[in-house]
PDB file of C-alpha atoms in Angstrom:
ATOM      1  CA  MET J 123     -17.723 -32.905  20.356  1.00 51.00           C
ATOM      2  CA  LYS J 124     -15.165 -33.453  17.587  1.00 47.00           C
ATOM      3  CA  ASN J 125     -17.691 -32.535  14.890  1.00 50.00           C
ATOM      4  CA  ASN J 126     -18.590 -29.387  16.785  1.00 50.00           C
ATOM      5  CA  MET J 127     -14.934 -28.312  16.901  1.00 44.00           C
ATOM      6  CA  VAL J 128     -14.509 -29.049  13.205  1.00 40.00           C
ATOM      7  CA  ASN J 129     -17.568 -26.959  12.403  1.00 49.00           C
ATOM      8  CA  LYS J 130     -16.281 -24.039  14.464  1.00 40.00           C
ATOM      9  CA  THR J 131     -12.898 -24.264  12.725  1.00 39.00           C
ATOM     10  CA  LEU J 132     -14.552 -24.217   9.299  1.00 39.00           C
ATOM     11  CA  VAL J 133     -16.664 -21.208  10.274  1.00 37.00           C
ATOM     12  CA  GLY J 134     -13.541 -19.406  11.495  1.00 43.00           C
ATOM     13  CA  LEU J 135     -11.673 -20.157   8.280  1.00 38.00           C
ATOM     14  CA  SER J 136     -14.633 -18.960   6.229  1.00 43.00           C
ATOM     15  CA  LEU J 137     -14.672 -15.707   8.185  1.00 35.00           C
ATOM     16  CA  VAL J 138     -10.947 -15.149   7.614  1.00 38.00           C
ATOM     17  CA  VAL J 139     -11.247 -15.912   3.890  1.00 39.00           C
ATOM     18  CA  GLY J 140     -14.200 -13.538   3.691  1.00 44.00           C
ATOM     19  CA  LEU J 141     -12.243 -10.770   5.379  1.00 37.00           C
ATOM     20  CA  MET J 142      -9.268 -11.332   3.069  1.00 44.00           C
ATOM     21  CA  SER J 143     -11.569 -11.245   0.046  1.00 42.00           C
ATOM     22  CA  ALA J 144     -13.208  -8.020   1.253  1.00 39.00           C
ATOM     23  CA  GLY J 145      -9.766  -6.480   1.788  1.00 42.00           C
ATOM     24  CA  ALA J 146      -8.725  -7.466  -1.725  1.00 42.00           C
ATOM     25  CA  GLN J 147     -11.837  -5.820  -3.182  1.00 45.00           C
ATOM     26  CA  ALA J 148     -11.427  -2.619  -1.154  1.00 54.00           C
ATOM     27  CA  ALA J 149     -10.004   0.372  -2.988  1.00 67.00           C
ATOM     28  CA  SER J 150      -6.417   0.890  -1.802  1.00 85.00           C
ATOM     29  CA  SER J 151      -5.943   4.307  -3.470  1.00 89.00           C
ATOM     30  CA  ILE J 152      -7.937   7.136  -4.995  1.00 92.00           C
ATOM     31  CA  THR J 153      -7.071  10.511  -6.540  1.00 95.00           C
ATOM     32  CA  LEU J 154      -9.153  13.601  -5.777  1.00 96.00           C
ATOM     33  CA  ASN J 155      -9.065  16.857  -7.781  1.00 96.00           C
ATOM     34  CA  ASP J 156     -10.663  20.246  -7.357  1.00 96.00           C
ATOM     35  CA  GLU J 157     -10.048  23.955  -7.854  1.00 95.00           C
ATOM     36  CA  PHE J 158     -11.141  27.072  -5.989  1.00 95.00           C
ATOM     37  CA  ASP J 159     -11.341  30.768  -6.778  1.00 94.00           C
ATOM     38  CA  TYR J 160      -8.693  32.845  -5.033  1.00 96.00           C
ATOM     39  CA  HIS J 161      -9.512  36.334  -3.788  1.00 94.00           C
ATOM     40  CA  GLY J 162      -6.910  36.966  -1.101  1.00 95.00           C
ATOM     41  CA  GLN J 163      -7.669  34.176   1.376  1.00 96.00           C
ATOM     42  CA  LYS J 164      -4.940  32.629   3.495  1.00 97.00           C
ATOM     43  CA  VAL J 165      -4.477  29.080   2.219  1.00 98.00           C
ATOM     44  CA  THR J 166      -4.142  26.386   4.911  1.00 98.00           C
ATOM     45  CA  LEU J 167      -3.334  22.720   4.378  1.00 98.00           C
ATOM     46  CA  ASP J 168      -4.206  20.275   7.185  1.00 97.00           C
ATOM     47  CA  MET J 169      -2.530  16.867   6.729  1.00 97.00           C
ATOM     48  CA  ASP J 170      -1.927  14.068   9.211  1.00 95.00           C
ATOM     49  CA  VAL J 171       0.486  11.744   7.374  1.00 95.00           C
ATOM     50  CA  GLY J 172       1.986  12.075   3.907  1.00 96.00           C
ATOM     51  CA  GLN J 173       3.674  14.429   1.464  1.00 98.00           C
ATOM     52  CA  ALA J 174       2.717  17.903   0.321  1.00 98.00           C
ATOM     53  CA  GLU J 175       4.024  19.984  -2.572  1.00 98.00           C
ATOM     54  CA  LEU J 176       2.806  23.579  -2.638  1.00 98.00           C
ATOM     55  CA  ILE J 177       3.792  25.367  -5.825  1.00 98.00           C
ATOM     56  CA  ALA J 178       3.367  28.946  -7.007  1.00 96.00           C
ATOM     57  CA  GLY J 179       1.146  29.088 -10.086  1.00 89.00           C
ATOM     58  CA  ASP J 180       0.233  31.814 -12.571  1.00 80.00           C
ATOM     59  CA  GLN J 181      -3.552  31.836 -12.182  1.00 84.00           C
ATOM     60  CA  ASP J 182      -6.005  33.302  -9.676  1.00 90.00           C
ATOM     61  CA  LYS J 183      -7.047  29.789  -8.737  1.00 94.00           C
ATOM     62  CA  VAL J 184      -6.053  27.234  -6.133  1.00 97.00           C
ATOM     63  CA  ARG J 185      -5.776  23.865  -7.878  1.00 96.00           C
ATOM     64  CA  VAL J 186      -5.597  20.754  -5.739  1.00 97.00           C
ATOM     65  CA  GLU J 187      -4.719  17.130  -6.429  1.00 97.00           C
ATOM     66  CA  VAL J 188      -4.336  14.541  -3.669  1.00 96.00           C
ATOM     67  CA  LEU J 189      -3.525  10.855  -3.930  1.00 96.00           C
ATOM     68  CA  VAL J 190      -5.045   9.017  -0.970  1.00 94.00           C
ATOM     69  CA  LYS J 191      -3.592   5.602  -0.135  1.00 91.00           C
ATOM     70  CA  ALA J 192      -4.675   3.113   2.475  1.00 87.00           C
ATOM     71  CA  ASN J 193      -2.215   2.322   5.247  1.00 76.00           C
ATOM     72  CA  ASP J 194      -1.597  -1.383   5.725  1.00 61.00           C
ATOM     73  CA  SER J 195      -2.743  -2.824   9.032  1.00 51.00           C
ATOM     74  CA  LYS J 196      -2.275  -6.272  10.558  1.00 45.00           C
ATOM     75  CA  TRP J 197      -5.176  -8.224  12.055  1.00 42.00           C
ATOM     76  CA  PHE J 198      -4.644 -11.723  13.500  1.00 41.00           C
ATOM     77  CA  GLY J 199      -1.604 -12.280  11.298  1.00 46.00           C
ATOM     78  CA  PHE J 200      -3.262 -11.100   8.068  1.00 42.00           C
ATOM     79  CA  TRP J 201      -2.535  -7.806   6.350  1.00 42.00           C
ATOM     80  CA  GLN J 202      -5.596  -5.720   5.647  1.00 49.00           C
ATOM     81  CA  ASN J 203      -6.023  -2.551   3.562  1.00 56.00           C
ATOM     82  CA  SER J 204      -8.442   0.198   4.524  1.00 66.00           C
ATOM     83  CA  ASP J 205     -11.016   1.082   1.890  1.00 78.00           C
ATOM     84  CA  VAL J 206     -10.431   4.653   0.693  1.00 83.00           C
ATOM     85  CA  SER J 207     -13.089   4.667  -2.039  1.00 85.00           C
ATOM     86  CA  SER J 208     -15.242   7.020   0.066  1.00 86.00           C
ATOM     87  CA  ALA J 209     -12.441   9.558   0.640  1.00 90.00           C
ATOM     88  CA  LYS J 210     -13.511  13.149   0.016  1.00 92.00           C
ATOM     89  CA  PHE J 211     -12.460  16.728   0.672  1.00 94.00           C
ATOM     90  CA  ASP J 212     -13.561  18.729   3.697  1.00 94.00           C
ATOM     91  CA  ILE J 213     -13.023  22.292   2.481  1.00 95.00           C
ATOM     92  CA  LEU J 214     -13.615  25.472   4.460  1.00 95.00           C
ATOM     93  CA  ASP J 215     -13.721  28.823   2.645  1.00 95.00           C
ATOM     94  CA  ASP J 216     -15.023  31.645   4.821  1.00 94.00           C
ATOM     95  CA  GLY J 217     -13.683  34.478   2.674  1.00 90.00           C
ATOM     96  CA  ASN J 218     -10.621  35.044   4.888  1.00 94.00           C
ATOM     97  CA  LYS J 219      -9.102  31.571   4.777  1.00 96.00           C
ATOM     98  CA  LEU J 220      -9.270  28.550   2.541  1.00 97.00           C
ATOM     99  CA  VAL J 221      -8.664  25.319   4.494  1.00 98.00           C
ATOM    100  CA  LEU J 222      -7.767  22.196   2.515  1.00 98.00           C
ATOM    101  CA  ARG J 223      -8.130  18.806   4.193  1.00 96.00           C
ATOM    102  CA  LEU J 224      -9.673  15.370   3.902  1.00 96.00           C
ATOM    103  CA  ALA J 225     -12.894  14.550   5.691  1.00 94.00           C
ATOM    104  CA  ASP J 226     -11.355  11.432   7.292  1.00 90.00           C
ATOM    105  CA  GLN J 227      -7.588  11.159   7.752  1.00 89.00           C
ATOM    106  CA  ASP J 228      -7.464   7.970   9.839  1.00 87.00           C
ATOM    107  CA  ASP J 229      -5.335   5.107   8.432  1.00 84.00           C
ATOM    108  CA  VAL J 230      -4.513   6.902   5.185  1.00 91.00           C
ATOM    109  CA  ASN J 231      -1.388   8.312   3.569  1.00 93.00           C
ATOM    110  CA  GLN J 232      -1.829  11.503   1.564  1.00 96.00           C
ATOM    111  CA  LYS J 233       0.185  12.976  -1.294  1.00 97.00           C
ATOM    112  CA  TRP J 234      -0.886  16.552  -2.023  1.00 98.00           C
ATOM    113  CA  ARG J 235       0.036  18.789  -4.935  1.00 98.00           C
ATOM    114  CA  VAL J 236      -1.364  22.289  -4.585  1.00 98.00           C
ATOM    115  CA  TYR J 237      -0.907  25.125  -7.091  1.00 97.00           C
ATOM    116  CA  LEU J 238      -1.674  28.553  -5.669  1.00 97.00           C
ATOM    117  CA  PRO J 239      -1.021  32.203  -6.628  1.00 96.00           C
ATOM    118  CA  SER J 240       2.526  33.265  -5.759  1.00 95.00           C
ATOM    119  CA  ASN J 241       1.242  36.098  -3.540  1.00 95.00           C
ATOM    120  CA  ALA J 242      -0.966  33.825  -1.415  1.00 97.00           C
ATOM    121  CA  ALA J 243      -0.175  33.542   2.299  1.00 97.00           C
ATOM    122  CA  LEU J 244       0.274  29.901   3.255  1.00 98.00           C
ATOM    123  CA  LYS J 245       0.010  27.779   6.381  1.00 98.00           C
ATOM    124  CA  VAL J 246       0.724  24.037   6.580  1.00 98.00           C
ATOM    125  CA  ASP J 247      -0.146  21.962   9.639  1.00 98.00           C
ATOM    126  CA  ALA J 248       1.190  18.413   9.230  1.00 98.00           C
ATOM    127  CA  GLY J 249       1.810  15.458  11.534  1.00 97.00           C
ATOM    128  CA  VAL J 250       4.335  13.171   9.837  1.00 97.00           C
ATOM    129  CA  GLY J 251       5.881  13.431   6.385  1.00 97.00           C
ATOM    130  CA  GLU J 252       7.455  15.877   3.960  1.00 98.00           C
ATOM    131  CA  VAL J 253       6.459  19.424   3.076  1.00 98.00           C
ATOM    132  CA  SER J 254       7.855  21.259   0.047  1.00 98.00           C
ATOM    133  CA  VAL J 255       7.036  24.895  -0.771  1.00 98.00           C
ATOM    134  CA  GLU J 256       8.175  26.351  -4.091  1.00 97.00           C
ATOM    135  CA  GLY J 257       8.181  29.902  -5.428  1.00 96.00           C
ATOM    136  CA  LEU J 258       5.853  31.767  -3.055  1.00 96.00           C
ATOM    137  CA  SER J 259       6.424  35.464  -2.334  1.00 95.00           C
ATOM    138  CA  ALA J 260       4.195  36.009   0.734  1.00 96.00           C
ATOM    139  CA  SER J 261       4.055  34.756   4.335  1.00 97.00           C
ATOM    140  CA  ILE J 262       4.720  31.056   4.929  1.00 98.00           C
ATOM    141  CA  GLU J 263       4.020  29.094   8.116  1.00 98.00           C
ATOM    142  CA  VAL J 264       4.821  25.392   8.471  1.00 98.00           C
ATOM    143  CA  GLU J 265       4.273  23.246  11.557  1.00 98.00           C
ATOM    144  CA  LEU J 266       5.446  19.653  11.155  1.00 98.00           C
ATOM    145  CA  GLY J 267       5.657  17.009  13.866  1.00 98.00           C
ATOM    146  CA  VAL J 268       8.143  14.594  12.286  1.00 98.00           C
ATOM    147  CA  GLY J 269       9.786  14.818   8.874  1.00 98.00           C
ATOM    148  CA  ARG J 270      11.360  17.327   6.508  1.00 98.00           C
ATOM    149  CA  ALA J 271      10.324  20.838   5.470  1.00 98.00           C
ATOM    150  CA  GLU J 272      11.876  22.370   2.346  1.00 98.00           C
ATOM    151  CA  ILE J 273      11.151  26.009   1.437  1.00 98.00           C
ATOM    152  CA  ASN J 274      12.334  27.648  -1.797  1.00 97.00           C
ATOM    153  CA  HIS J 275      10.838  31.145  -1.712  1.00 95.00           C
ATOM    154  CA  GLN J 276      10.837  34.416  -3.646  1.00 91.00           C
ATOM    155  CA  ALA J 277      10.019  36.729  -0.724  1.00 91.00           C
ATOM    156  CA  THR J 278      11.628  39.362   1.465  1.00 91.00           C
ATOM    157  CA  PHE J 279      10.516  38.523   4.990  1.00 94.00           C
ATOM    158  CA  GLY J 280      10.237  40.946   7.869  1.00 95.00           C
ATOM    159  CA  GLU J 281      10.817  38.052  10.261  1.00 96.00           C
ATOM    160  CA  VAL J 282      12.264  34.565   9.868  1.00 97.00           C
ATOM    161  CA  SER J 283      11.959  31.975  12.629  1.00 98.00           C
ATOM    162  CA  LEU J 284      13.122  28.384  12.078  1.00 98.00           C
ATOM    163  CA  LYS J 285      13.377  25.652  14.695  1.00 98.00           C
ATOM    164  CA  SER J 286      13.979  21.914  14.717  1.00 98.00           C
ATOM    165  CA  GLY J 287      13.558  20.314  18.145  1.00 98.00           C
ATOM    166  CA  VAL J 288      15.689  17.321  17.172  1.00 98.00           C
ATOM    167  CA  GLY J 289      17.450  17.747  13.848  1.00 97.00           C
ATOM    168  CA  GLU J 290      19.106  20.211  11.492  1.00 97.00           C
ATOM    169  CA  VAL J 291      18.277  23.672  10.171  1.00 98.00           C
ATOM    170  CA  SER J 292      19.814  24.960   6.953  1.00 97.00           C
ATOM    171  CA  ILE J 293      19.191  28.417   5.444  1.00 97.00           C
ATOM    172  CA  ARG J 294      20.733  30.005   2.358  1.00 96.00           C
ATOM    173  CA  GLU J 295      20.282  33.479   0.884  1.00 90.00           C
ATOM    174  CA  GLY J 296      21.572  34.093  -2.618  1.00 86.00           C
ATOM    175  CA  GLY J 297      23.524  30.851  -2.451  1.00 86.00           C
ATOM    176  CA  GLN J 298      25.262  31.836   0.795  1.00 93.00           C
ATOM    177  CA  ARG J 299      24.727  29.604   3.806  1.00 95.00           C
ATOM    178  CA  LEU J 300      23.817  31.488   6.994  1.00 95.00           C
ATOM    179  CA  GLU J 301      24.883  30.561  10.500  1.00 96.00           C
ATOM    180  CA  VAL J 302      22.305  28.845  12.708  1.00 97.00           C
ATOM    181  CA  ASN J 303      22.075  28.415  16.470  1.00 97.00           C
ATOM    182  CA  GLN J 304      22.999  24.925  17.686  1.00 96.00           C
ATOM    183  CA  ASN J 305      22.152  23.327  21.005  1.00 93.00           C
ATOM    184  CA  LEU J 306      22.604  19.745  22.148  1.00 92.00           C
ATOM    185  CA  VAL J 307      20.113  18.174  19.721  1.00 96.00           C
ATOM    186  CA  SER J 308      18.217  21.169  18.345  1.00 97.00           C
ATOM    187  CA  GLN J 309      19.002  23.909  15.834  1.00 98.00           C
ATOM    188  CA  SER J 310      17.298  27.234  15.170  1.00 98.00           C
ATOM    189  CA  TYR J 311      17.543  30.495  13.281  1.00 98.00           C
ATOM    190  CA  HIS J 312      15.927  33.858  13.897  1.00 97.00           C
ATOM    191  CA  GLN J 313      16.149  37.141  12.022  1.00 94.00           C
ATOM    192  CA  GLN J 314      14.023  40.260  12.272  1.00 91.00           C
ATOM    193  CA  GLY J 315      14.233  43.758  10.878  1.00 79.00           C
ATOM    194  CA  ALA J 316      13.503  43.797   7.146  1.00 73.00           C
ATOM    195  CA  ALA J 317      10.846  46.301   6.080  1.00 81.00           C
ATOM    196  CA  SER J 318       8.163  43.759   5.198  1.00 88.00           C
ATOM    197  CA  ASP J 319       4.912  42.529   6.729  1.00 92.00           C
ATOM    198  CA  ASP J 320       5.547  39.004   5.423  1.00 95.00           C
ATOM    199  CA  HIS J 321       7.111  36.351   7.626  1.00 97.00           C
ATOM    200  CA  LEU J 322       8.499  32.835   7.490  1.00 97.00           C
ATOM    201  CA  TYR J 323       7.851  30.525  10.448  1.00 98.00           C
ATOM    202  CA  VAL J 324       8.903  26.871  10.257  1.00 98.00           C
ATOM    203  CA  SER J 325       8.814  24.489  13.213  1.00 98.00           C
ATOM    204  CA  VAL J 326       9.674  20.772  13.071  1.00 98.00           C
ATOM    205  CA  GLY J 327       9.550  18.565  16.159  1.00 98.00           C
ATOM    206  CA  VAL J 328      11.927  15.909  14.840  1.00 98.00           C
ATOM    207  CA  GLY J 329      13.538  16.309  11.434  1.00 98.00           C
ATOM    208  CA  GLU J 330      15.098  18.782   9.027  1.00 98.00           C
ATOM    209  CA  ILE J 331      14.436  22.285   7.739  1.00 98.00           C
ATOM    210  CA  ASP J 332      15.970  23.539   4.492  1.00 98.00           C
ATOM    211  CA  VAL J 333      15.261  27.139   3.410  1.00 98.00           C
ATOM    212  CA  ARG J 334      16.663  28.934   0.367  1.00 96.00           C
ATOM    213  CA  ASN J 335      15.881  31.607  -2.197  1.00 90.00           C
TER     214      ASN J 335
END
């Protein structure tokens, strides 16, 4: 009986060591790059967890770089890393919209940098993290569950709608800070009337919104 228990213990230890070795060999990060022709499509970024920088460029291209990192996970007291070596893009371009996303977003942290034409309409749909938009002059829509959204634009919007369910909203025009609506835990801002078809919609469930031009 004692020998049987010893054998089982050794097998268990071998399994744990094997799992740790496999985790050590797994790729913990990978960088993906690509570029796409731009001909007026609405550009959409779909991100679960991570950071995104979306920057106005000077070319009729959408250039994309994303660093994909494995999220640490704990299994029976040992830390394991997911293998992200097979990470790849899942891009949709139907002529009207260009959707940027990863094929598998489970257990990964993403850091996007996207350069797009300044006149491209943009939508970002993110779960948790930070979203930064710089220099765009067309419509911007950001939906973020938890985190911070920062917009530095060059547009004249026909409508502006900003809302943080739990958190702060800050908006500046020409360096002047505008007044926002404040409730118990939420803040919001709404303005409509400028002669423009472009709009700015930003919604954050929990976190901060900072808009300026």
